[in-house]
PDB file of N, CA and C in Angstrom:
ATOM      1  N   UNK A   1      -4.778  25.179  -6.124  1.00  0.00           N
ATOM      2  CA  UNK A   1      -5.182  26.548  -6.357  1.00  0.00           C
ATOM      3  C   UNK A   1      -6.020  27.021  -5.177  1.00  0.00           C
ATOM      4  N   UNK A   2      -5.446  27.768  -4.359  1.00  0.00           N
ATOM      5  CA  UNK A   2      -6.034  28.610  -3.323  1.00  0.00           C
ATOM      6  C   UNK A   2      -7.565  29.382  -3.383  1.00  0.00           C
ATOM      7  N   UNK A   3      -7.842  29.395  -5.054  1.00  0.00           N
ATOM      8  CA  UNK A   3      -8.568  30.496  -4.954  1.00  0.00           C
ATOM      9  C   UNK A   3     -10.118  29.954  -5.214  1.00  0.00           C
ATOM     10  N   UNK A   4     -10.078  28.536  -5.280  1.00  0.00           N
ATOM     11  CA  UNK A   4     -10.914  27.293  -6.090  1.00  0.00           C
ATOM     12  C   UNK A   4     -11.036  26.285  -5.079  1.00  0.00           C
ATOM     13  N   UNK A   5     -11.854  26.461  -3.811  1.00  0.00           N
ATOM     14  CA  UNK A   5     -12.101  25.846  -2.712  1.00  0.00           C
ATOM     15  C   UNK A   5     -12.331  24.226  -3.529  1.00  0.00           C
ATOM     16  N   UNK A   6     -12.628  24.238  -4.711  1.00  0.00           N
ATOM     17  CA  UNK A   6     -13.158  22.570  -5.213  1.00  0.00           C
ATOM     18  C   UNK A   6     -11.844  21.679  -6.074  1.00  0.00           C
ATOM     19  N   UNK A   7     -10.623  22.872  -6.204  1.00  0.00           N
ATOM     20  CA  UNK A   7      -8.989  22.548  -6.381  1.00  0.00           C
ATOM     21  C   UNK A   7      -8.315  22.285  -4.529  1.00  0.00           C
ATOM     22  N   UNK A   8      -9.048  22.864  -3.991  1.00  0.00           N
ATOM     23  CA  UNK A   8      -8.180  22.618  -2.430  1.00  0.00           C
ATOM     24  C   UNK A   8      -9.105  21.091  -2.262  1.00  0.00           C
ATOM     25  N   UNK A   9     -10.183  20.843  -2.715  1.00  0.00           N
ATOM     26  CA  UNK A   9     -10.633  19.713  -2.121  1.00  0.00           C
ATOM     27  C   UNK A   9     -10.336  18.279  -2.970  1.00  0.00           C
ATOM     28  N   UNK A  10      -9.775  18.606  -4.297  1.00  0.00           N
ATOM     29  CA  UNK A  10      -9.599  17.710  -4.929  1.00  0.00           C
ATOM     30  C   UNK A  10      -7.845  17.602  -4.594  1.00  0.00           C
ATOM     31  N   UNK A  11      -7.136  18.451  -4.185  1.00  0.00           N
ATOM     32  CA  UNK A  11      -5.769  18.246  -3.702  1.00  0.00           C
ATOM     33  C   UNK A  11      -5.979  17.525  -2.645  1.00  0.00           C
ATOM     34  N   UNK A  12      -6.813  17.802  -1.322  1.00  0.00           N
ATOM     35  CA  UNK A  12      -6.706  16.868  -0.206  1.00  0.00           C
ATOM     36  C   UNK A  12      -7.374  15.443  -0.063  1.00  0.00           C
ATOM     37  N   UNK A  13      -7.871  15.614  -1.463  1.00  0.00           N
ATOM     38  CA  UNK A  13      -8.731  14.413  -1.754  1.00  0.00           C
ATOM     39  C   UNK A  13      -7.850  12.889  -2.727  1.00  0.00           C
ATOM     40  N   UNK A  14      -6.966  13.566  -3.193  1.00  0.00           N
ATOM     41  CA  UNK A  14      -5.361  12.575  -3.784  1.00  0.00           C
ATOM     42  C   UNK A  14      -4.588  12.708  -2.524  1.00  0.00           C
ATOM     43  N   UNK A  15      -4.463  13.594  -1.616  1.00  0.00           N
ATOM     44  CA  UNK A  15      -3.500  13.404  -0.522  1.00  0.00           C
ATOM     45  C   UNK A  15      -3.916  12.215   0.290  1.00  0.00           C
ATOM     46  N   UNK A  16      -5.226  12.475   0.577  1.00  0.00           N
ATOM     47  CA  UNK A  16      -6.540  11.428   1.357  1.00  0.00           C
ATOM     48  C   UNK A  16      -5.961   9.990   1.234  1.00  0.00           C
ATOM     49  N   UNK A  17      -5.742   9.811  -0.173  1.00  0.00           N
ATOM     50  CA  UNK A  17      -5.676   8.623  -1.020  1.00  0.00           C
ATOM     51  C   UNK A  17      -4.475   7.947  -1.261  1.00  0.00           C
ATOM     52  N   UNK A  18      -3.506   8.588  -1.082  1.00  0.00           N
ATOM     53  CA  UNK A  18      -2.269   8.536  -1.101  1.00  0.00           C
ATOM     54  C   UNK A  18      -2.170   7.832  -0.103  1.00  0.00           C
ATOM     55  N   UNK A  19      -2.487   8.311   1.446  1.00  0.00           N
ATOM     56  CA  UNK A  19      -1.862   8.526   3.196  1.00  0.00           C
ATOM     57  C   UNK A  19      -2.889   7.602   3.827  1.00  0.00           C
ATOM     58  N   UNK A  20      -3.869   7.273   2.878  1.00  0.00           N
ATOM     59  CA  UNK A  20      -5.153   6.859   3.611  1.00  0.00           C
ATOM     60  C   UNK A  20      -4.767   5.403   5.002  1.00  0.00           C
ATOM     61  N   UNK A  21      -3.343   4.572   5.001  1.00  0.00           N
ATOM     62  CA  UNK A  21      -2.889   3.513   4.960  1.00  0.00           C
ATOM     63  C   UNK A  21      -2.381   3.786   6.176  1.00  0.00           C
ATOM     64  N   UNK A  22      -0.997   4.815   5.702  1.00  0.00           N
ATOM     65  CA  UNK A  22      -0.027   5.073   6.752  1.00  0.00           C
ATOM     66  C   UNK A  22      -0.352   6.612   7.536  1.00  0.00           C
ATOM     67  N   UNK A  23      -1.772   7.649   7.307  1.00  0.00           N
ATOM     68  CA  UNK A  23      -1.989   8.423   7.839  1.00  0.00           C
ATOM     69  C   UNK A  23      -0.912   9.852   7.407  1.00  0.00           C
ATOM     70  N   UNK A  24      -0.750  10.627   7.627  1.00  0.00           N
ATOM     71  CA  UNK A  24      -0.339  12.376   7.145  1.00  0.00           C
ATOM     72  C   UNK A  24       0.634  12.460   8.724  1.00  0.00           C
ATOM     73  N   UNK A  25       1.674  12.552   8.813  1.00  0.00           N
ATOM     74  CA  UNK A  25       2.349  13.008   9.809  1.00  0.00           C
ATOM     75  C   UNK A  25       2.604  14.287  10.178  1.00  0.00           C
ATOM     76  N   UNK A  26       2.763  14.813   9.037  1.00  0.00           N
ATOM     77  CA  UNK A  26       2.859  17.074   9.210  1.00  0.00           C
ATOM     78  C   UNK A  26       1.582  17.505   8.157  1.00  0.00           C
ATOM     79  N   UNK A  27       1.355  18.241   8.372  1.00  0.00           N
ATOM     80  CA  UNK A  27       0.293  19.339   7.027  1.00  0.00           C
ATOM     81  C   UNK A  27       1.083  20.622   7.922  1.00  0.00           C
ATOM     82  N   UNK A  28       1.585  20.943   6.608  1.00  0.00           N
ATOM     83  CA  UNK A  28       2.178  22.444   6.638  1.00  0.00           C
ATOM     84  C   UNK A  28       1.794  23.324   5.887  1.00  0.00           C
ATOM     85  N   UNK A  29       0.549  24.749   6.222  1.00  0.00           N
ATOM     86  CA  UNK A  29       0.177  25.566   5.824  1.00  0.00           C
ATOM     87  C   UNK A  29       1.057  26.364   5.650  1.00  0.00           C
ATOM     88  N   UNK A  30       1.328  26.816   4.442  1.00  0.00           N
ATOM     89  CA  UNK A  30       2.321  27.900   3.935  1.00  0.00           C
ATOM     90  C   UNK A  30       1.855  28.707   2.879  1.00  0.00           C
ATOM     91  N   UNK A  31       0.646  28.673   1.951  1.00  0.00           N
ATOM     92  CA  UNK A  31       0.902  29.914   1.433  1.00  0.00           C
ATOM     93  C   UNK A  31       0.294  31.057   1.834  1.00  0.00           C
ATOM     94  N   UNK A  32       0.609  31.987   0.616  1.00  0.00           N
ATOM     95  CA  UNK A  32       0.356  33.568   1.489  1.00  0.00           C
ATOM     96  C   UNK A  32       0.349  34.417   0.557  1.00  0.00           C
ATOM     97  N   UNK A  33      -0.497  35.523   0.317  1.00  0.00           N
ATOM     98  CA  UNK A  33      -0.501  36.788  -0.709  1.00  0.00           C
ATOM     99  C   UNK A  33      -0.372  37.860   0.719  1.00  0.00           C
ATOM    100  N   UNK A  34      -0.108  39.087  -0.623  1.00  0.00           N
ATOM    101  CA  UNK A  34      -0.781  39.937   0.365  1.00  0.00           C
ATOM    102  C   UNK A  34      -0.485  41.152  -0.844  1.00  0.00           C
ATOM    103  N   UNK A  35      -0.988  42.291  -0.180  1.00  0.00           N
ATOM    104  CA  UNK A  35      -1.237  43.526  -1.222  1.00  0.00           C
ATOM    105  C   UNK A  35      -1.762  43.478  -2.240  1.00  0.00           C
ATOM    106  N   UNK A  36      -2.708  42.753  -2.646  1.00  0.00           N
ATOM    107  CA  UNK A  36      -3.509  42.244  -3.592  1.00  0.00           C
ATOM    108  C   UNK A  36      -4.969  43.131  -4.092  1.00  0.00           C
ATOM    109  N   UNK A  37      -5.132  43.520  -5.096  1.00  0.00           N
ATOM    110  CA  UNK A  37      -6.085  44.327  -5.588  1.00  0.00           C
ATOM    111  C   UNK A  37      -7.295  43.508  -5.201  1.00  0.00           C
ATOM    112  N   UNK A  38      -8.457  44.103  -5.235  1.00  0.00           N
ATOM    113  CA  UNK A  38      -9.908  43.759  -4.855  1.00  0.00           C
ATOM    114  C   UNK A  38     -10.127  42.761  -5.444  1.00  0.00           C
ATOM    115  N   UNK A  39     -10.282  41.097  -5.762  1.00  0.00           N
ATOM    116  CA  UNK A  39     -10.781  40.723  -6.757  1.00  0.00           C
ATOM    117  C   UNK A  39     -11.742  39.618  -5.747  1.00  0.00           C
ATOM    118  N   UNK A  40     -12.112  38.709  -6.410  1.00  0.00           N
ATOM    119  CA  UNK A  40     -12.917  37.845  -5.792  1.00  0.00           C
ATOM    120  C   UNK A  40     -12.379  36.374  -6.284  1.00  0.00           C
ATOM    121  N   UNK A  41     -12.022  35.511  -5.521  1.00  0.00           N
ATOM    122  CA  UNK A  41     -11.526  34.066  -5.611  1.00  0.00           C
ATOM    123  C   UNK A  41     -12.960  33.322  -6.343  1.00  0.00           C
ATOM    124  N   UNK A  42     -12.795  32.330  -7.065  1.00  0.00           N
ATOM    125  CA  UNK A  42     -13.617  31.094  -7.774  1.00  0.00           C
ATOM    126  C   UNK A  42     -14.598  31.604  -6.541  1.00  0.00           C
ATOM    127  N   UNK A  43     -14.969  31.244  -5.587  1.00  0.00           N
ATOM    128  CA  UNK A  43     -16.018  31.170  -4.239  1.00  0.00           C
ATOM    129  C   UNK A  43     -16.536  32.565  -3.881  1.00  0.00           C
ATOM    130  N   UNK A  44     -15.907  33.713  -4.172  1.00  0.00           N
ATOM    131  CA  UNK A  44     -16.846  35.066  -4.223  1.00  0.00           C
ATOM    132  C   UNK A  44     -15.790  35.397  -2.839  1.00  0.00           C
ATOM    133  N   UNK A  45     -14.465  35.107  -2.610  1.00  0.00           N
ATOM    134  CA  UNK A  45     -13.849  35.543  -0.723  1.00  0.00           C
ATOM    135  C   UNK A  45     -12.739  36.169  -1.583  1.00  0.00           C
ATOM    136  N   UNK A  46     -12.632  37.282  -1.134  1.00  0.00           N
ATOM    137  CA  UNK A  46     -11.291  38.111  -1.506  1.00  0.00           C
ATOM    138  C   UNK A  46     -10.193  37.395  -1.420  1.00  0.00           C
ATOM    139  N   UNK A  47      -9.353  37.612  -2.254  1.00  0.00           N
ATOM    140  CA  UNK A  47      -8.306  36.838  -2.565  1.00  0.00           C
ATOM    141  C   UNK A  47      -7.484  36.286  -1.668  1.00  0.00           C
ATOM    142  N   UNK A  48      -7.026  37.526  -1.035  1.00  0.00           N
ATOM    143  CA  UNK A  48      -6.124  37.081  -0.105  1.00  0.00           C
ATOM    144  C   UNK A  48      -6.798  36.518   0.922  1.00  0.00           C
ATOM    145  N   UNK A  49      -7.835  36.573   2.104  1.00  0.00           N
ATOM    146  CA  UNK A  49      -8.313  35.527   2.740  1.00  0.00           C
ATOM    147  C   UNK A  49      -8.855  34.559   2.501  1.00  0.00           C
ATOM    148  N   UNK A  50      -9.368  34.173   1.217  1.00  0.00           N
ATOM    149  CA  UNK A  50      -9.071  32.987   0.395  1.00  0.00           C
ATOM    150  C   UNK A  50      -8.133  31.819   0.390  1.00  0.00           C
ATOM    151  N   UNK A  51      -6.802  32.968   0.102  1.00  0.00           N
ATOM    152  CA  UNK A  51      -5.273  32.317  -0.140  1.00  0.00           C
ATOM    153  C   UNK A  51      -5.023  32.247   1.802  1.00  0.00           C
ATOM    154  N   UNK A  52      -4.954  32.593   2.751  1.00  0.00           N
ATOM    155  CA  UNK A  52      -4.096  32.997   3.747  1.00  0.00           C
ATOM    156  C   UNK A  52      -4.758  32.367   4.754  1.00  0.00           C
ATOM    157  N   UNK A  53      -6.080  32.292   4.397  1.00  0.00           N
ATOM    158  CA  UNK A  53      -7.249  31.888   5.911  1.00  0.00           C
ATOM    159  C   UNK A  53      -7.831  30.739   5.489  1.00  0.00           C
ATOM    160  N   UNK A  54      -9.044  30.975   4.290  1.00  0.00           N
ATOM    161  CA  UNK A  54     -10.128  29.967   3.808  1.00  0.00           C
ATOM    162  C   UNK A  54      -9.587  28.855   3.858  1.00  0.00           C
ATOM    163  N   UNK A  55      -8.185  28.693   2.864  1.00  0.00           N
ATOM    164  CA  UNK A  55      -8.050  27.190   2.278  1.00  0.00           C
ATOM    165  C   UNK A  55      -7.353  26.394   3.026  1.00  0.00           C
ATOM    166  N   UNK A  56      -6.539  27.304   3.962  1.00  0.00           N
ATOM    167  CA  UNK A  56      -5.739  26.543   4.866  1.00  0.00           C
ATOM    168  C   UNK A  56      -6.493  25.668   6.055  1.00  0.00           C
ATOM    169  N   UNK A  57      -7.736  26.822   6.212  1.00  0.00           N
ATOM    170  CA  UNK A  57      -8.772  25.633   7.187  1.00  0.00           C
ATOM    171  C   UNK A  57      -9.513  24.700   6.736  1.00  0.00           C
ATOM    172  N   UNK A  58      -9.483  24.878   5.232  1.00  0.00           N
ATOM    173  CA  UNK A  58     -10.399  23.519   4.129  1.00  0.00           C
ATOM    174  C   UNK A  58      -9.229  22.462   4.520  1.00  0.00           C
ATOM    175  N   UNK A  59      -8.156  22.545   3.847  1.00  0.00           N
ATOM    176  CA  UNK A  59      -7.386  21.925   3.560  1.00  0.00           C
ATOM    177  C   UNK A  59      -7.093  20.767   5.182  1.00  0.00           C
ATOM    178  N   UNK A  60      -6.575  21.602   6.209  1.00  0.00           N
ATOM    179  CA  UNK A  60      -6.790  20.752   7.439  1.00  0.00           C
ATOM    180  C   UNK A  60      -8.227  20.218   7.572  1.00  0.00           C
ATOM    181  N   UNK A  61      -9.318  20.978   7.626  1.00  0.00           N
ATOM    182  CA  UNK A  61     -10.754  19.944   7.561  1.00  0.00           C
ATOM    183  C   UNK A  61     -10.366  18.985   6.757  1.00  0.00           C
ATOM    184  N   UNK A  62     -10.041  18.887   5.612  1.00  0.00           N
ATOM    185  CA  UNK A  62     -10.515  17.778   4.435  1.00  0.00           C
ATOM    186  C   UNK A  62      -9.120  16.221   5.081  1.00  0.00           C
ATOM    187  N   UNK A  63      -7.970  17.176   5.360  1.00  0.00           N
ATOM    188  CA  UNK A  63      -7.031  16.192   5.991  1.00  0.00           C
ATOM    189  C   UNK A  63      -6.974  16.165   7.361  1.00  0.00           C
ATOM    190  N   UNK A  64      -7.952  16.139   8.060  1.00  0.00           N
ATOM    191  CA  UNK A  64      -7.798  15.808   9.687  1.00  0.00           C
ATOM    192  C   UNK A  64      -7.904  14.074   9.670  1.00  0.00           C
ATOM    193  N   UNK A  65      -9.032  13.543   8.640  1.00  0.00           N
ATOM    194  CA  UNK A  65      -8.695  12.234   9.418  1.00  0.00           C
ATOM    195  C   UNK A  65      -7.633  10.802   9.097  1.00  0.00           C
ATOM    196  N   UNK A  66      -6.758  11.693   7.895  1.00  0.00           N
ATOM    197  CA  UNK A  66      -5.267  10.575   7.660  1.00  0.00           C
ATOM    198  C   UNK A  66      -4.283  11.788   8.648  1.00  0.00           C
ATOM    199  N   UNK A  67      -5.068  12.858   9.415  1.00  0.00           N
ATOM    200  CA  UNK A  67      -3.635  13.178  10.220  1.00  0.00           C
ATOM    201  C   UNK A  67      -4.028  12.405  11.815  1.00  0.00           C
ATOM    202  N   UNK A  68      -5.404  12.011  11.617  1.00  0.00           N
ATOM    203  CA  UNK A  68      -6.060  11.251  13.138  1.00  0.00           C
ATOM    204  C   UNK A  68      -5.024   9.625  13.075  1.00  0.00           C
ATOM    205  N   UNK A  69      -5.106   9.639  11.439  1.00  0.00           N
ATOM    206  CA  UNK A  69      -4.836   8.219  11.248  1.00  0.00           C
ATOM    207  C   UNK A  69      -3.290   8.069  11.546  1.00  0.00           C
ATOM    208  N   UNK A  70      -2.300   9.056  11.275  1.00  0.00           N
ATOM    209  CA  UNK A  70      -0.903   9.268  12.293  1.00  0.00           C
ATOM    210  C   UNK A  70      -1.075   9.115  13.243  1.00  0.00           C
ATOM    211  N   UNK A  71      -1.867   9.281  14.001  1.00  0.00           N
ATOM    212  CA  UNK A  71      -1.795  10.060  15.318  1.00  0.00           C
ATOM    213  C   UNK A  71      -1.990   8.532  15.627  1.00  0.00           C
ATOM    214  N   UNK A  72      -2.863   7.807  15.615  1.00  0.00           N
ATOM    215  CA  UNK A  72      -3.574   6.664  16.072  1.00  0.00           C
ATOM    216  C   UNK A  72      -2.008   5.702  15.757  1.00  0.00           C
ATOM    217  N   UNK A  73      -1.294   5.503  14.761  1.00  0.00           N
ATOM    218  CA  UNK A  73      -0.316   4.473  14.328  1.00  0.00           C
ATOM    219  C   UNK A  73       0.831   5.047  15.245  1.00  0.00           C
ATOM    220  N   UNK A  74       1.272   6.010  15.276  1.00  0.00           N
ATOM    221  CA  UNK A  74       2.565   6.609  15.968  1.00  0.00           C
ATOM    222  C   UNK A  74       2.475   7.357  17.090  1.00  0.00           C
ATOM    223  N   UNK A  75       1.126   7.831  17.660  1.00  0.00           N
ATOM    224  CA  UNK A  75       1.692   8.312  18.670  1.00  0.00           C
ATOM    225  C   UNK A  75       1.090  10.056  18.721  1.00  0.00           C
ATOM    226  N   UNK A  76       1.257  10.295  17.361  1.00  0.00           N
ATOM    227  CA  UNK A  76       0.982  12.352  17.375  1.00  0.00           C
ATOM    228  C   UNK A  76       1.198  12.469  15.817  1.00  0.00           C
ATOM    229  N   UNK A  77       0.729  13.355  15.294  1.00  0.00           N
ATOM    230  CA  UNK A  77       0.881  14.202  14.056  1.00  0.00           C
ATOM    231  C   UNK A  77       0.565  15.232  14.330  1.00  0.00           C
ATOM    232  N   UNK A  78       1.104  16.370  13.575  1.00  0.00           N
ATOM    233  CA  UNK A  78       1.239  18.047  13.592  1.00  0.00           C
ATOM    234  C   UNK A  78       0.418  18.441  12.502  1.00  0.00           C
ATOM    235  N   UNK A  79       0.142  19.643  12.629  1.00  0.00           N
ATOM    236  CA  UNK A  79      -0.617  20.881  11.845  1.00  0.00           C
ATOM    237  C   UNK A  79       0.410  22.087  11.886  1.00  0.00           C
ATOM    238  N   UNK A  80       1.167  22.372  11.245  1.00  0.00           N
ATOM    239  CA  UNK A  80       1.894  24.168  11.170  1.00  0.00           C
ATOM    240  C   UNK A  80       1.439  24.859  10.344  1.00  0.00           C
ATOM    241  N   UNK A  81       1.201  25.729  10.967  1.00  0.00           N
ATOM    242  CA  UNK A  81       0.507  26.830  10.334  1.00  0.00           C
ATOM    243  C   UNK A  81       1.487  28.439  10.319  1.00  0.00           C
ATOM    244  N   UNK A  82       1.961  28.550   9.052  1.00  0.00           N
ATOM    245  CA  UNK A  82       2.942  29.560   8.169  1.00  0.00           C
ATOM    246  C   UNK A  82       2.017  31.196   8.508  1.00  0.00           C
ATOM    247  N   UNK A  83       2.750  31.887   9.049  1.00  0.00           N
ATOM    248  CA  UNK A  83       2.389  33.570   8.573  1.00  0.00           C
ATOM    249  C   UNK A  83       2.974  34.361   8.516  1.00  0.00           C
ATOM    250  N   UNK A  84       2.846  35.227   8.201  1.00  0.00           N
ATOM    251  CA  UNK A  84       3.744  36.473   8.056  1.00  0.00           C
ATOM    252  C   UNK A  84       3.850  37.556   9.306  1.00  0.00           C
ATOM    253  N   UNK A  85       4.375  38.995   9.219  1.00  0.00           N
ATOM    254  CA  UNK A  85       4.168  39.860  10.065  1.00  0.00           C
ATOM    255  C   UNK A  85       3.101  40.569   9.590  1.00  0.00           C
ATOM    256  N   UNK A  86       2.683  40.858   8.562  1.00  0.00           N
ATOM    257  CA  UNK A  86       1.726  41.497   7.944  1.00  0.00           C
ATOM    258  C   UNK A  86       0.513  41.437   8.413  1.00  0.00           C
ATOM    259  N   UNK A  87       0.063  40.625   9.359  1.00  0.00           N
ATOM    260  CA  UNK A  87      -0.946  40.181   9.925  1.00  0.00           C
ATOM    261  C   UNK A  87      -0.995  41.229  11.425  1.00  0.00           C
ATOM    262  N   UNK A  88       0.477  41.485  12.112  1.00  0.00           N
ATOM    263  CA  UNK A  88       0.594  42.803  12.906  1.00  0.00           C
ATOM    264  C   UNK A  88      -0.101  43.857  12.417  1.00  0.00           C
ATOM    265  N   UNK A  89      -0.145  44.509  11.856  1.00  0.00           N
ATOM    266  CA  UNK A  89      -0.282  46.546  11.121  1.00  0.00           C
ATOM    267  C   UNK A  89      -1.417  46.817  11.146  1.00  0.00           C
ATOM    268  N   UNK A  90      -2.030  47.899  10.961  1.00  0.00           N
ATOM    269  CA  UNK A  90      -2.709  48.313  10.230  1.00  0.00           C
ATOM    270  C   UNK A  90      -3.510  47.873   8.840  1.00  0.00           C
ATOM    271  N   UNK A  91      -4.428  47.345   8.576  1.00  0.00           N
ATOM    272  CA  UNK A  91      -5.683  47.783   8.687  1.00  0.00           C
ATOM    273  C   UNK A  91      -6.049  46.504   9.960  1.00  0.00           C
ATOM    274  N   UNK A  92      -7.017  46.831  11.089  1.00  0.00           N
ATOM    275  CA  UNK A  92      -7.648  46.096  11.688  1.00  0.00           C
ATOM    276  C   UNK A  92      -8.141  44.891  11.527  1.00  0.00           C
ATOM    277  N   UNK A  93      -8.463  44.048  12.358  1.00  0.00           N
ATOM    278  CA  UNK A  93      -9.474  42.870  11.590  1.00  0.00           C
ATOM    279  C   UNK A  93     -10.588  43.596  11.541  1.00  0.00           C
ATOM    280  N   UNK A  94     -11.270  42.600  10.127  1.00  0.00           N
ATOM    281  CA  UNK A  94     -12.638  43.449   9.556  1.00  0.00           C
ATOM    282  C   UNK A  94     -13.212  42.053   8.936  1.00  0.00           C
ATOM    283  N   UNK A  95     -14.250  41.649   9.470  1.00  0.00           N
ATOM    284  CA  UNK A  95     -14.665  40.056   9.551  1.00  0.00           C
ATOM    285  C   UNK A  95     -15.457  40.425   7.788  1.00  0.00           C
ATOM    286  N   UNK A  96     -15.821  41.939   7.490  1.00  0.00           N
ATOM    287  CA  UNK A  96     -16.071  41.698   6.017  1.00  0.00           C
ATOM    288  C   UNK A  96     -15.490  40.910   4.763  1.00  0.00           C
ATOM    289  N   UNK A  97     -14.003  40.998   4.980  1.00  0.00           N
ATOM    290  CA  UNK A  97     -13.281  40.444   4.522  1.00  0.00           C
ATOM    291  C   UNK A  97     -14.077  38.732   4.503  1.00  0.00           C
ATOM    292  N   UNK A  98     -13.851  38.261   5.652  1.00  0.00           N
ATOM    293  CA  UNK A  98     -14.654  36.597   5.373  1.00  0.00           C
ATOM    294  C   UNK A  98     -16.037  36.727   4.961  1.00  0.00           C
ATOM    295  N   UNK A  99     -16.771  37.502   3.972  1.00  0.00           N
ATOM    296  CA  UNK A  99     -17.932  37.214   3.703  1.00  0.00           C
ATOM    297  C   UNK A  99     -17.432  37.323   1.934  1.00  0.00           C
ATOM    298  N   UNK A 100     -18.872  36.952   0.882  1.00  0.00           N
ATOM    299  CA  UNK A 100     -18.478  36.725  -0.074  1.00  0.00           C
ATOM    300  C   UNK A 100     -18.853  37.947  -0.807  1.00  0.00           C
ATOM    301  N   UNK A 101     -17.691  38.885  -0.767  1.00  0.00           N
ATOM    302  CA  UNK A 101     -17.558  40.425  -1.115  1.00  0.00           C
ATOM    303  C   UNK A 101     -16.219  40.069  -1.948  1.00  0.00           C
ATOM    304  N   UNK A 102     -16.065  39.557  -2.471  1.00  0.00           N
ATOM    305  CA  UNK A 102     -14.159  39.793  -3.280  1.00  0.00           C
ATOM    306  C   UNK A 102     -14.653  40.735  -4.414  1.00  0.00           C
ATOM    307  N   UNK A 103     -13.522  41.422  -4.648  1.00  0.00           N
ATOM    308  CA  UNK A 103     -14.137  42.503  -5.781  1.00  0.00           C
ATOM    309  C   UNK A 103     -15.160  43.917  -5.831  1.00  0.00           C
ATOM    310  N   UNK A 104     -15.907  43.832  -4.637  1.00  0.00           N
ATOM    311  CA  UNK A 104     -16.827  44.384  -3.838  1.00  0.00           C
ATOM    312  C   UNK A 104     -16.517  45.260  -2.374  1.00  0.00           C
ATOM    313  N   UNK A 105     -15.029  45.396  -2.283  1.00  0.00           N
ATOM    314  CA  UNK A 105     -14.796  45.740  -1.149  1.00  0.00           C
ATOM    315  C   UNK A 105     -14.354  47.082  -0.495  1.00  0.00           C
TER     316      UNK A 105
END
């Protein structure tokens, strides 16, 4: 759950546990909202940078070191990181968005 920074940490925390041996070869960031009414995620961050930004950089923090631990056994492991075009247009970046305003905005 994207919206529950302590569900992204308990997901990378069974992944952790899983890979801990043979290390994480890909982490592929893929999800994504968008057009989403004002609300505020479990953590107080608007939804969608919650879903699109926040968790995807938890999620690599929490799994960088079974993707170190690839890297070290084989040679390299990857990080991809999924987006849309929606990120082109209109409205600007507005760093309010990353503060804990969800619902408030």
């Amino acid at each position: 759950n994207h919206l529950d920074f302590a569900s992204v940490r308990e997901a990378a925390n069974n992944i952790r546990e899983i890979t801990k041996d043979r290390g994480l070869d890909v982490l592929c960031c893929n999800a994504g909202i968008m057009l989403q009414e004002d609300m505020a995620s479990k953590d107080g961050y608007d939804i969608t940078i919650s879903t699109n930004v926040l968790a995807h950089f938890l999620v690599t923090k929490e799994l960088m070191p079974v993707l170190e631990k690839a890297e070290q056994l084989r040679g390299e492991a990857r990080i991809v990181s999924m987006s849309s075009g929606s990120g082109f247009g209109p409205p600007a970046f507005n760093a309010v968005y990353f503060t804990r305003r969800g619902g408030d905005l």
